Amino acid sequence: MILPDPLKVSPYEYEGTHSFLLEYIGKCKIGEILIGQELMQMLDVLLGHFDNPEIKVDYEDAYKRIKFIETKCKHFEAPFAGKPFVLELFQKAFTEAIYIFKIYDEEIGRWVRLYQDVLFLVARKNGKTPLISALCLAEFFCGELGTRILCSSNDYEQADLMFQAINSMREESKSLMNVTRSNIKGIFFGNPKKPKKTGKFSYKNKGTIKKISAKTGAKEGKNIKVGAVDEVHELKDNSSTMPIRQAVSTQDEPLYIELTTEGIVNDGYLDERMREARQVLNGELERPRWLIWLYTQDSEQEIWKNEKSWAKSNPGLGVIKKKSFLKKMVEEAKSSKSMRVFVLSKDFNIKQNNASAWLTPEDIINEEEFDLEELRNCFGIGAVDLSKSGDLASARIILMKPGSQKKYTLQKYFIPESKLETLSKEDRKRFVEWIRSGLIDVSPGNENDFSLVTAWFVKLVKEYGIRPYKIGYDKWSAIYWAKEMEEYGFDLVKVSQQDWGSMSEPMRLVEADLKSNLINYSNNPIDKFCLENTALDMNTKMEMRPIKVQGKEDKKIDGAVTIIIGYRVYIDNRTEFLSLVGR
């Protein structure tokens, strides 16, 4: 199809009706609106529909829903709370794309909506949840009698966000409130205070809007017309989406919408959906009923070099999402690996591997060494990762000098003799050298003798006067060892390395201190080895914890874990510990 001339007085019309979709395509084509190549591929497909004799273009359903949203829906969150929901051009174009294209269904015997399956990928804070919530509410009122809608997500809290957005928009409108009611189970037609005996807005209309999460049972068997699944990047597989997709399959014109940003779950549900979506866009896979609307960047490099390119993944930039906020995020991402992972995935829809290296070689390399005599009679913070009894274990003490932010850390490693035989040839050579150098103590047989860990801390006290203020330890296999340590008078604190909340803050501080050369680990090669093998695992709250780098599952990270555990204890007791250091 030949695009209308944008310089004419009435451009972007099709058969005498203005099309927001054609307007959007036209402005994208001339570069007035910047989008990525993947969305342009979809727009080219949509443009071809206008010339396809087997597809009918009918604006009625789209215009009805756009009008409903702009006249009946109001925003409910600051800074737009109470204001009418005025749709941006990209939102109107997206809505049109869903509703205006019709195909004749021989089985049903009438024209039906072409697109029944929608994937909507857009960076965070671009209004995706309010938009889909408004569309669900519009479908509830503008759709047929008995329309049932289901809001879903990976957890109940996220599913509730969409449901509450729908309900809040309903509550903002007196006319919508007059014909509906809500409770903890959902939203329903019929108002007990102003009952209607017949018609669409009476109790006879059994339409509902409800919410479920991926953890909710008994999803099969629901007969719904609209299913909207939020933040699908968190899903590990299709076990929570397939029941919803099957539940809409009985409808003549079902609508199944997945809305999300990119994520950091490896080999998750979204990864498979994105692979299929890209195959469809490239003509390698046929899915004619699937609307794929992806706001993605064309490369990572353009993010750092060209601020204008940010609009490709952020269509609401400057109106819905503040550019100053995004600038701040990008600047922080330049100096922090954890922030970089989060920003690239959540603000620019660039998939991040959550098992890639946490630190760069430059962050890790520090050839400084220190003489323990300089720190004699100091207070310290201990940290222990006993791991499994048949594996490498790590013990550490973190020391500081009065008036300095630098942390000096002394470490000792422990391994059972039999474990050496299971190491790779390359690692075995390293470990044998480290044992000869006195960096690792070996226990005979198949298990670590954890009393050697206790003896190491006792030795620090007796020979150097170093007094552990508190010792953090991961609770794995530590019951008897902890009891032994407490009998010696040591104060132990449990710190779980599997807990996002425990690990996140200390990991950030360790990263920052390594970059600033504020950690002196006396050039210990095992510490370097462990830091190189450590990856960050991040959740959607931007909390992180240490895991092994993908592909290095046989490598060790125990030394990195004890640094982080030590920092957790330091953060929790900073004021009191520093007062002891300053004495």
Coordinates of C-alpha atoms in Angstrom, one line a residue:
M1 CA 0.0 0.0 0.0
I2 CA 1.2 3.6 -0.8
L3 CA 1.3 5.7 2.3
P4 CA -0.7 8.9 2.3
D5 CA 1.4 12.1 1.9
P6 CA 1.9 13.4 5.5
L7 CA 1.9 17.0 4.1
K8 CA -1.7 16.9 2.9
V9 CA -4.4 18.3 5.0
S10 CA -6.2 15.0 5.7
P11 CA -3.6 12.3 5.7
Y12 CA -3.8 8.8 7.1
E13 CA -7.4 8.0 6.0
Y14 CA -8.7 4.7 4.7
E15 CA -12.0 4.7 2.9
G16 CA -12.8 8.1 4.3
T17 CA -12.0 7.2 8.0
H18 CA -9.0 8.6 9.8
S19 CA -6.7 5.7 11.0
F20 CA -4.5 6.2 14.0
L21 CA -2.6 3.1 12.9
L22 CA -1.8 4.5 9.5
E23 CA -0.9 7.8 11.1
Y24 CA 1.5 6.0 13.4
I25 CA 3.0 3.9 10.6
G26 CA 3.4 7.0 8.5
K27 CA 5.2 9.0 11.2
C28 CA 7.5 6.0 11.9
K29 CA 8.3 5.6 8.2
I30 CA 9.5 9.2 7.9
G31 CA 11.4 9.1 11.1
E32 CA 9.2 11.5 13.0
I33 CA 8.6 8.7 15.5
L34 CA 11.6 6.5 16.2
I35 CA 11.0 2.8 16.6
G36 CA 13.2 -0.4 16.3
Q37 CA 13.4 -2.7 13.4
E38 CA 11.3 -5.4 15.0
L39 CA 8.3 -3.2 15.5
M40 CA 8.8 -1.9 11.9
Q41 CA 8.5 -5.5 10.7
M42 CA 5.1 -5.8 12.3
L43 CA 3.9 -2.5 11.0
D44 CA 4.8 -3.6 7.5
V45 CA 2.7 -6.6 8.0
L46 CA -0.2 -4.5 9.2
L47 CA 0.2 -2.1 6.3
G48 CA -0.2 -5.0 3.9
H49 CA -3.6 -5.8 5.5
F50 CA -5.2 -2.7 4.1
D51 CA -4.6 -4.1 0.6
N52 CA -5.5 -7.7 1.4
P53 CA -8.9 -8.6 -0.2
E54 CA -9.4 -11.3 2.4
I55 CA -9.2 -8.9 5.3
K56 CA -11.9 -6.4 6.1
V57 CA -11.0 -3.1 7.8
D58 CA -13.7 -2.1 10.3
Y59 CA -13.1 0.7 12.8
E60 CA -16.2 0.4 14.9
D61 CA -14.8 -1.9 17.7
A62 CA -11.6 0.0 17.9
Y63 CA -13.2 3.5 18.0
K64 CA -15.7 2.4 20.5
R65 CA -13.0 1.2 22.9
I66 CA -10.8 4.2 22.3
K67 CA -13.7 6.5 23.0
F68 CA -14.6 4.5 26.1
I69 CA -11.1 4.8 27.6
E70 CA -10.8 8.5 26.9
T71 CA -14.3 9.5 28.2
K72 CA -14.9 7.0 31.0
C73 CA -11.4 6.1 32.3
K74 CA -9.3 8.3 34.6
H75 CA -5.8 7.8 35.9
F76 CA -5.6 6.9 39.6
E77 CA -1.8 7.2 40.4
A78 CA 0.3 10.4 40.8
P79 CA 1.2 12.5 38.9
F80 CA -1.8 11.9 36.6
A81 CA -4.4 10.9 39.3
G82 CA -7.9 12.1 38.5
K83 CA -7.1 13.2 35.0
P84 CA -8.8 11.7 31.9
F85 CA -7.0 8.8 30.3
V86 CA -6.0 10.5 27.0
L87 CA -4.3 7.9 24.8
E88 CA -1.0 8.6 23.1
L89 CA -0.8 7.9 19.4
F90 CA 1.2 4.7 19.9
Q91 CA -1.5 3.5 22.3
K92 CA -4.3 4.3 19.8
A93 CA -2.4 2.6 17.0
F94 CA -1.9 -0.5 19.1
T95 CA -5.6 -0.6 20.0
E96 CA -6.6 -0.2 16.4
A97 CA -4.2 -3.0 15.4
I98 CA -6.0 -5.4 17.7
Y99 CA -9.5 -4.5 16.6
I100 CA -9.8 -3.2 13.1
F101 CA -8.8 -6.2 11.0
K102 CA -11.5 -8.8 10.4
I103 CA -11.4 -12.1 8.6
Y104 CA -14.4 -14.3 7.6
D105 CA -14.6 -17.4 9.7
E106 CA -16.3 -20.2 7.8
E107 CA -17.0 -22.2 10.9
I108 CA -18.7 -19.4 12.7
G109 CA -20.3 -17.9 9.6
R110 CA -19.3 -14.3 10.1
W111 CA -16.5 -11.8 10.2
V112 CA -14.3 -12.0 13.3
R113 CA -11.3 -10.2 14.7
L114 CA -8.1 -11.3 13.0
Y115 CA -5.8 -10.9 16.0
Q116 CA -6.6 -13.1 19.0
D117 CA -3.1 -13.5 20.5
V118 CA -1.1 -10.4 21.5
L119 CA 2.5 -10.0 22.7
F120 CA 3.2 -6.4 24.0
L121 CA 6.8 -5.8 25.0
V122 CA 7.7 -2.4 26.2
A123 CA 10.2 -0.9 28.7
R124 CA 9.1 -0.2 32.3
K125 CA 7.2 3.0 33.2
N126 CA 5.7 3.4 29.8
G127 CA 2.2 2.8 31.0
K128 CA 1.8 -0.8 29.8
T129 CA -0.3 -2.0 32.8
P130 CA -2.6 1.0 32.8
L131 CA -3.1 0.6 29.1
I132 CA -4.0 -3.1 29.1
S133 CA -6.1 -2.5 32.2
A134 CA -8.1 0.2 30.4
L135 CA -8.5 -2.1 27.4
C136 CA -9.8 -4.9 29.7
L137 CA -12.3 -2.5 31.2
A138 CA -13.3 -1.3 27.8
E139 CA -13.8 -4.9 26.6
F140 CA -15.9 -5.6 29.7
F141 CA -18.3 -2.7 28.9
C142 CA -18.1 -2.6 25.1
G143 CA -17.9 -6.4 24.5
E144 CA -20.7 -8.8 24.3
L145 CA -23.0 -9.9 27.2
G146 CA -21.3 -12.3 29.6
T147 CA -17.7 -11.2 28.8
R148 CA -15.4 -12.8 31.4
I149 CA -11.9 -11.4 31.9
L150 CA -9.0 -12.8 33.8
C151 CA -5.9 -10.9 35.0
S152 CA -2.9 -13.1 35.7
S153 CA 0.8 -12.8 36.5
N154 CA 3.6 -14.8 38.1
D155 CA 2.6 -13.9 41.6
Y156 CA -0.7 -12.7 43.2
E157 CA 0.7 -9.2 44.0
Q158 CA 1.5 -8.5 40.4
A159 CA -1.8 -9.9 39.2
D160 CA -3.5 -7.7 41.8
L161 CA -1.8 -4.6 40.3
M162 CA -3.6 -5.0 37.0
F163 CA -6.9 -5.9 38.8
Q164 CA -6.6 -2.8 41.1
A165 CA -5.8 -0.6 38.1
I166 CA -9.0 -1.8 36.4
N167 CA -11.1 -1.4 39.6
S168 CA -9.6 2.1 40.3
M169 CA -10.6 3.3 36.9
R170 CA -14.1 1.9 37.4
E171 CA -14.3 3.7 40.8
E172 CA -13.2 7.0 39.2
S173 CA -16.2 7.0 36.9
K174 CA -19.7 7.5 38.5
S175 CA -21.5 6.1 35.5
L176 CA -19.4 2.9 35.6
M177 CA -19.9 2.6 39.4
N178 CA -23.7 2.9 39.0
V179 CA -23.9 -0.3 37.0
T180 CA -21.2 -2.5 38.6
R181 CA -20.1 -3.8 42.0
S182 CA -16.8 -5.3 43.3
N183 CA -15.6 -7.5 46.1
I184 CA -12.6 -9.6 46.9
K185 CA -13.6 -12.1 44.3
G186 CA -13.8 -9.7 41.4
I187 CA -15.8 -7.1 39.5
F188 CA -19.4 -7.8 38.4
F189 CA -22.3 -6.2 36.6
G190 CA -25.3 -5.1 38.7
N191 CA -25.4 -2.5 41.4
P192 CA -27.4 -3.4 44.5
K193 CA -28.1 0.3 45.3
K194 CA -29.3 1.0 41.8
P195 CA -30.5 -2.3 40.4
K196 CA -31.5 -2.8 36.8
K197 CA -33.9 -5.6 36.1
T198 CA -32.9 -6.3 32.5
G199 CA -30.2 -5.4 30.0
K200 CA -26.4 -5.5 29.8
F201 CA -25.9 -3.7 33.1
S202 CA -28.2 -5.9 35.2
Y203 CA -27.5 -8.9 37.3
K204 CA -28.4 -11.0 34.4
N205 CA -25.1 -10.1 32.8
K206 CA -22.7 -12.8 34.2
G207 CA -19.6 -11.0 33.0
T208 CA -16.8 -10.8 35.5
I209 CA -13.2 -9.5 35.9
K210 CA -11.1 -11.7 38.2
K211 CA -7.4 -12.2 39.1
I212 CA -5.2 -15.2 39.5
S213 CA -1.5 -15.9 39.8
A214 CA 0.8 -18.6 38.4
K215 CA 0.7 -20.1 41.9
T216 CA -3.1 -20.3 41.9
G217 CA -4.5 -23.8 41.4
A218 CA -7.5 -25.0 39.4
K219 CA -7.0 -22.6 36.5
E220 CA -8.2 -25.2 34.0
G221 CA -11.9 -25.2 33.2
K222 CA -12.4 -21.5 33.3
N223 CA -14.4 -20.2 30.3
I224 CA -13.2 -16.7 29.7
K225 CA -13.1 -14.3 26.7
V226 CA -10.1 -12.1 27.7
G227 CA -7.0 -13.3 29.4
A228 CA -4.2 -10.7 30.2
V229 CA -1.0 -12.0 31.7
D230 CA 1.4 -9.4 33.1
E231 CA 5.2 -9.6 33.4
V232 CA 5.5 -12.9 31.6
H233 CA 9.3 -12.6 31.8
E234 CA 9.1 -14.0 35.3
L235 CA 7.6 -17.3 34.2
K236 CA 9.8 -20.3 33.9
D237 CA 7.5 -22.2 31.6
N238 CA 4.1 -22.2 30.1
S239 CA 2.3 -24.2 32.9
S240 CA 0.5 -21.1 34.1
T241 CA -0.3 -19.6 30.6
M242 CA -1.6 -22.6 28.8
P243 CA -4.7 -23.1 31.0
I244 CA -5.6 -19.5 30.3
R245 CA -5.0 -19.8 26.5
Q246 CA -7.1 -23.0 26.6
A247 CA -9.8 -21.3 28.6
V248 CA -10.4 -18.6 25.9
S249 CA -10.4 -21.2 23.1
T250 CA -14.2 -21.8 23.4
Q251 CA -14.9 -18.2 22.4
D252 CA -15.7 -17.0 18.9
E253 CA -13.4 -13.9 19.3
P254 CA -11.1 -14.5 22.2
L255 CA -8.4 -12.1 23.2
Y256 CA -5.2 -13.3 24.9
I257 CA -2.7 -10.6 25.8
E258 CA 0.8 -11.0 27.2
L259 CA 2.4 -7.8 28.4
T260 CA 5.9 -7.5 29.8
T261 CA 9.4 -6.0 29.8
E262 CA 12.4 -8.1 29.1
G263 CA 13.8 -10.2 31.9
I264 CA 16.7 -12.1 33.4
V265 CA 15.3 -15.6 33.8
N266 CA 17.4 -17.9 31.7
D267 CA 15.5 -20.2 29.3
G268 CA 12.2 -19.0 30.7
Y269 CA 8.8 -18.8 29.1
L270 CA 9.5 -15.3 27.5
D271 CA 12.7 -16.6 25.9
E272 CA 10.7 -19.2 24.0
R273 CA 7.9 -16.7 23.1
M274 CA 10.5 -14.2 21.8
R275 CA 12.3 -16.8 19.7
E276 CA 9.0 -17.7 18.1
A277 CA 7.9 -14.1 17.7
R278 CA 11.2 -13.2 15.9
Q279 CA 10.7 -16.3 13.6
V280 CA 7.2 -15.0 12.7
L281 CA 8.6 -11.5 12.0
N282 CA 11.3 -12.9 9.8
G283 CA 8.9 -15.0 7.9
E284 CA 10.2 -18.3 9.2
L285 CA 7.1 -19.3 11.2
E286 CA 3.4 -18.8 10.4
R287 CA 1.2 -17.3 13.1
P288 CA -1.3 -15.2 11.3
R289 CA -3.5 -14.5 14.4
W290 CA -0.6 -13.3 16.5
L291 CA 0.0 -9.5 16.9
I292 CA 3.6 -9.0 17.9
W293 CA 4.2 -5.5 19.2
L294 CA 7.8 -5.2 20.4
Y295 CA 9.5 -1.9 21.5
T296 CA 13.1 -3.0 21.3
Q297 CA 16.5 -1.4 20.6
D298 CA 18.4 -2.3 17.4
S299 CA 21.7 -2.6 19.4
E300 CA 23.1 -2.1 22.9
Q301 CA 25.8 0.3 21.5
E302 CA 23.2 2.9 20.4
I303 CA 22.0 3.2 24.0
W304 CA 25.3 4.5 25.2
K305 CA 26.0 6.7 22.1
N306 CA 22.6 8.1 21.1
E307 CA 20.0 9.3 23.6
K308 CA 17.4 9.7 20.8
S309 CA 17.5 5.9 20.3
W310 CA 16.0 5.4 23.7
A311 CA 12.5 6.1 22.3
K312 CA 12.7 2.8 20.4
S313 CA 12.0 0.9 23.6
N314 CA 10.4 3.8 25.5
P315 CA 7.5 5.1 23.3
G316 CA 6.2 7.1 26.3
L317 CA 9.5 8.9 26.9
G318 CA 8.9 12.5 27.8
V319 CA 5.2 12.1 28.3
I320 CA 4.7 9.0 30.5
K321 CA 8.3 8.3 31.4
K322 CA 10.6 11.1 32.4
K323 CA 13.8 11.4 30.3
S324 CA 15.7 12.7 33.4
F325 CA 14.9 9.5 35.2
L326 CA 16.2 7.4 32.3
K327 CA 19.4 9.5 32.1
K328 CA 20.1 8.9 35.7
M329 CA 19.6 5.1 35.3
V330 CA 21.9 5.0 32.3
E331 CA 24.7 6.9 34.2
E332 CA 24.4 4.5 37.1
A333 CA 24.5 1.6 34.7
K334 CA 27.9 2.7 33.4
S335 CA 29.6 2.1 36.7
S336 CA 27.6 -0.8 38.2
K337 CA 27.2 -4.2 36.7
S338 CA 24.1 -5.0 38.7
M339 CA 22.5 -1.7 37.6
R340 CA 23.6 -2.3 34.0
V341 CA 21.9 -5.7 34.0
F342 CA 18.7 -4.2 35.4
V343 CA 18.6 -1.1 33.2
L344 CA 19.4 -2.9 29.9
S345 CA 16.6 -5.5 30.6
K346 CA 14.0 -3.3 32.2
D347 CA 14.5 0.1 30.5
F348 CA 15.7 -1.0 27.1
N349 CA 14.3 -4.6 26.6
I350 CA 17.7 -6.1 26.0
K351 CA 17.8 -9.6 27.5
Q352 CA 20.4 -10.1 30.1
N353 CA 21.9 -13.4 31.2
N354 CA 21.5 -13.6 35.0
A355 CA 24.4 -16.0 35.2
S356 CA 27.1 -13.8 33.5
A357 CA 30.2 -12.6 35.4
W358 CA 29.4 -10.2 38.3
L359 CA 32.8 -8.4 38.1
T360 CA 35.2 -7.4 35.4
P361 CA 38.9 -8.4 35.5
E362 CA 39.8 -4.8 36.3
D363 CA 37.5 -4.8 39.3
I364 CA 39.1 -7.9 40.7
I365 CA 42.8 -7.3 40.1
N366 CA 44.4 -5.8 43.2
E367 CA 48.1 -6.8 43.9
E368 CA 48.2 -5.0 47.2
E369 CA 49.4 -7.0 50.2
F370 CA 49.5 -6.3 53.9
D371 CA 51.4 -7.4 56.9
L372 CA 49.2 -8.9 59.5
E373 CA 51.4 -7.5 62.2
E374 CA 50.1 -4.0 61.3
L375 CA 46.6 -5.2 62.4
R376 CA 47.6 -6.9 65.6
N377 CA 45.0 -6.6 68.4
C378 CA 42.3 -5.3 66.0
F379 CA 38.6 -6.1 66.0
G380 CA 37.4 -7.9 63.0
I381 CA 34.3 -9.3 61.3
G382 CA 34.4 -13.0 60.5
A383 CA 32.6 -14.9 57.7
V384 CA 32.4 -18.6 57.0
D385 CA 30.9 -20.6 54.1
L386 CA 31.1 -24.2 55.1
S387 CA 29.3 -25.3 51.9
K388 CA 28.9 -29.1 51.8
S389 CA 31.1 -31.2 54.0
G390 CA 32.7 -32.8 50.9
D391 CA 33.6 -29.5 49.1
L392 CA 35.7 -26.4 49.4
A393 CA 35.0 -24.3 52.5
S394 CA 36.1 -20.7 53.3
A395 CA 36.8 -18.7 56.4
R396 CA 37.6 -15.0 56.5
I397 CA 38.3 -12.1 58.8
I398 CA 37.7 -8.5 57.7
L399 CA 39.8 -5.9 59.5
M400 CA 39.9 -2.1 59.3
K401 CA 42.2 0.7 60.6
P402 CA 41.0 3.7 62.4
G403 CA 40.0 6.6 60.1
S404 CA 40.2 4.5 57.0
Q405 CA 37.4 2.9 54.8
K406 CA 39.8 0.2 53.5
K407 CA 39.0 -3.3 54.4
Y408 CA 41.9 -5.8 55.0
T409 CA 40.8 -9.4 54.7
L410 CA 42.6 -12.5 55.7
Q411 CA 41.3 -15.8 54.5
K412 CA 41.7 -19.6 54.9
Y413 CA 40.3 -22.4 52.7
F414 CA 39.6 -26.0 53.6
I415 CA 39.0 -29.1 51.4
P416 CA 38.7 -32.8 51.9
E417 CA 41.5 -34.9 50.4
S418 CA 39.1 -37.0 48.2
K419 CA 37.7 -33.8 46.5
L420 CA 41.1 -33.1 44.9
E421 CA 40.6 -36.2 42.7
T422 CA 37.4 -34.9 41.3
L423 CA 38.8 -31.6 40.1
S424 CA 39.6 -30.9 36.5
K425 CA 43.3 -31.3 35.5
E426 CA 43.7 -27.6 35.3
D427 CA 42.1 -26.9 38.7
R428 CA 43.9 -29.8 40.4
K429 CA 47.2 -28.2 39.5
R430 CA 46.1 -24.9 41.0
F431 CA 44.8 -26.5 44.2
V432 CA 47.9 -28.5 44.8
E433 CA 50.0 -25.3 44.5
W434 CA 47.7 -23.5 46.9
I435 CA 47.9 -26.3 49.4
R436 CA 51.7 -26.2 49.2
S437 CA 51.6 -22.4 49.8
G438 CA 49.5 -23.0 53.0
L439 CA 46.4 -21.3 51.6
I440 CA 44.3 -24.4 51.9
D441 CA 44.1 -26.9 54.8
V442 CA 43.3 -30.5 53.7
S443 CA 41.2 -32.9 55.7
P444 CA 41.8 -36.6 55.3
G445 CA 39.0 -38.7 53.7
N446 CA 35.8 -37.5 52.2
E447 CA 34.7 -34.8 54.6
N448 CA 35.9 -31.4 55.8
D449 CA 36.9 -31.3 59.4
F450 CA 35.1 -28.1 60.4
S451 CA 37.1 -28.1 63.7
L452 CA 40.0 -26.8 61.6
V453 CA 37.9 -23.7 60.9
T454 CA 37.3 -23.2 64.6
A455 CA 41.1 -23.7 65.2
W456 CA 41.9 -21.0 62.6
F457 CA 39.8 -18.4 64.4
V458 CA 41.2 -19.4 67.8
K459 CA 44.7 -19.0 66.4
L460 CA 44.0 -15.5 65.2
V461 CA 42.9 -14.6 68.8
K462 CA 45.8 -16.3 70.5
E463 CA 48.7 -15.4 68.2
Y464 CA 47.6 -11.9 66.9
G465 CA 45.1 -10.7 69.4
I466 CA 42.5 -10.3 66.6
R467 CA 39.1 -10.4 68.1
P468 CA 36.1 -11.3 65.9
Y469 CA 33.3 -8.9 66.9
K470 CA 30.8 -11.1 65.1
I471 CA 31.1 -14.0 62.7
G472 CA 28.6 -14.5 59.9
Y473 CA 27.9 -17.9 58.5
D474 CA 25.6 -19.6 56.1
K475 CA 23.5 -22.1 58.0
W476 CA 24.2 -25.0 55.6
S477 CA 25.7 -28.0 57.5
A478 CA 26.7 -25.7 60.4
I479 CA 24.8 -26.9 63.4
Y480 CA 27.6 -28.7 65.3
W481 CA 30.3 -26.3 64.1
A482 CA 28.2 -23.3 65.3
K483 CA 27.8 -25.0 68.7
E484 CA 31.6 -25.5 68.9
M485 CA 32.3 -21.9 68.0
E486 CA 29.9 -20.6 70.6
E487 CA 31.6 -22.8 73.3
Y488 CA 34.8 -20.8 72.5
G489 CA 32.9 -17.6 73.1
F490 CA 32.5 -16.4 69.5
D491 CA 29.3 -14.5 68.6
L492 CA 27.8 -16.0 65.4
V493 CA 25.2 -14.5 63.1
K494 CA 23.2 -16.5 60.5
V495 CA 23.4 -15.1 56.9
S496 CA 21.7 -17.1 54.1
Q497 CA 23.5 -16.8 50.8
Q498 CA 20.3 -18.0 49.1
D499 CA 18.3 -15.0 50.4
W500 CA 17.9 -12.0 48.1
G501 CA 17.4 -9.6 51.0
S502 CA 20.5 -10.7 52.8
M503 CA 22.9 -10.7 49.8
S504 CA 21.8 -7.8 47.7
E505 CA 23.0 -4.8 49.7
P506 CA 26.5 -6.3 50.6
M507 CA 27.0 -7.4 47.0
R508 CA 26.5 -3.8 45.8
L509 CA 29.0 -2.5 48.5
V510 CA 31.6 -5.2 47.7
E511 CA 31.4 -4.3 44.0
A512 CA 31.7 -0.5 44.8
D513 CA 34.6 -1.1 47.2
L514 CA 36.5 -3.4 44.7
K515 CA 36.1 -0.7 42.0
S516 CA 37.5 1.9 44.5
N517 CA 40.3 -0.4 45.6
L518 CA 39.0 -0.4 49.1
I519 CA 39.4 -4.1 49.6
N520 CA 42.9 -5.5 50.2
Y521 CA 42.7 -9.3 50.1
S522 CA 46.5 -9.5 50.1
N523 CA 46.6 -10.7 46.5
N524 CA 45.2 -14.1 47.4
P525 CA 44.9 -16.2 44.2
I526 CA 42.0 -18.2 45.5
D527 CA 40.0 -15.1 46.2
K528 CA 40.7 -14.0 42.7
F529 CA 39.6 -17.4 41.4
C530 CA 36.3 -17.3 43.3
L531 CA 35.5 -13.7 42.3
E532 CA 36.1 -14.6 38.7
N533 CA 33.6 -17.5 38.9
T534 CA 30.9 -15.5 40.6
A535 CA 27.8 -14.3 38.8
L536 CA 24.9 -12.2 40.0
D537 CA 21.4 -13.6 40.0
M538 CA 18.9 -10.8 40.0
N539 CA 15.1 -10.7 40.7
T540 CA 12.5 -8.2 39.5
K541 CA 13.0 -6.1 42.6
M542 CA 16.6 -5.5 41.6
E543 CA 17.8 -7.6 44.5
M544 CA 20.7 -9.9 43.8
R545 CA 22.6 -12.9 45.2
P546 CA 25.8 -14.7 44.2
I547 CA 25.7 -17.8 41.9
K548 CA 28.2 -19.5 39.7
V549 CA 28.9 -18.2 36.2
Q550 CA 26.9 -20.1 33.6
G551 CA 29.1 -22.8 32.2
K552 CA 31.4 -22.8 35.3
E553 CA 29.2 -24.9 37.5
D554 CA 32.2 -27.0 38.6
K555 CA 34.1 -23.9 39.7
K556 CA 34.3 -22.4 43.2
I557 CA 32.8 -19.2 44.6
D558 CA 33.1 -19.8 48.3
G559 CA 35.7 -17.0 48.8
A560 CA 33.4 -14.5 47.1
V561 CA 30.5 -15.7 49.3
T562 CA 32.5 -15.1 52.5
I563 CA 33.4 -11.5 51.5
I564 CA 29.7 -10.9 50.9
I565 CA 28.6 -12.5 54.2
G566 CA 31.2 -10.5 56.0
Y567 CA 29.9 -7.3 54.4
R568 CA 26.4 -8.2 55.5
V569 CA 27.5 -8.4 59.1
Y570 CA 29.5 -5.2 58.7
I571 CA 26.5 -3.3 57.2
D572 CA 24.2 -4.5 60.0
N573 CA 26.6 -3.6 62.7
R574 CA 28.5 -0.7 61.1
T575 CA 28.2 1.9 63.8
E576 CA 29.2 -0.3 66.8
F577 CA 32.0 -2.1 64.8
L578 CA 33.6 1.2 63.7
S579 CA 33.5 2.5 67.2
L580 CA 35.5 -0.6 68.3
V581 CA 37.9 0.0 65.4
G582 CA 38.4 3.6 66.5
R583 CA 39.4 2.8 70.1

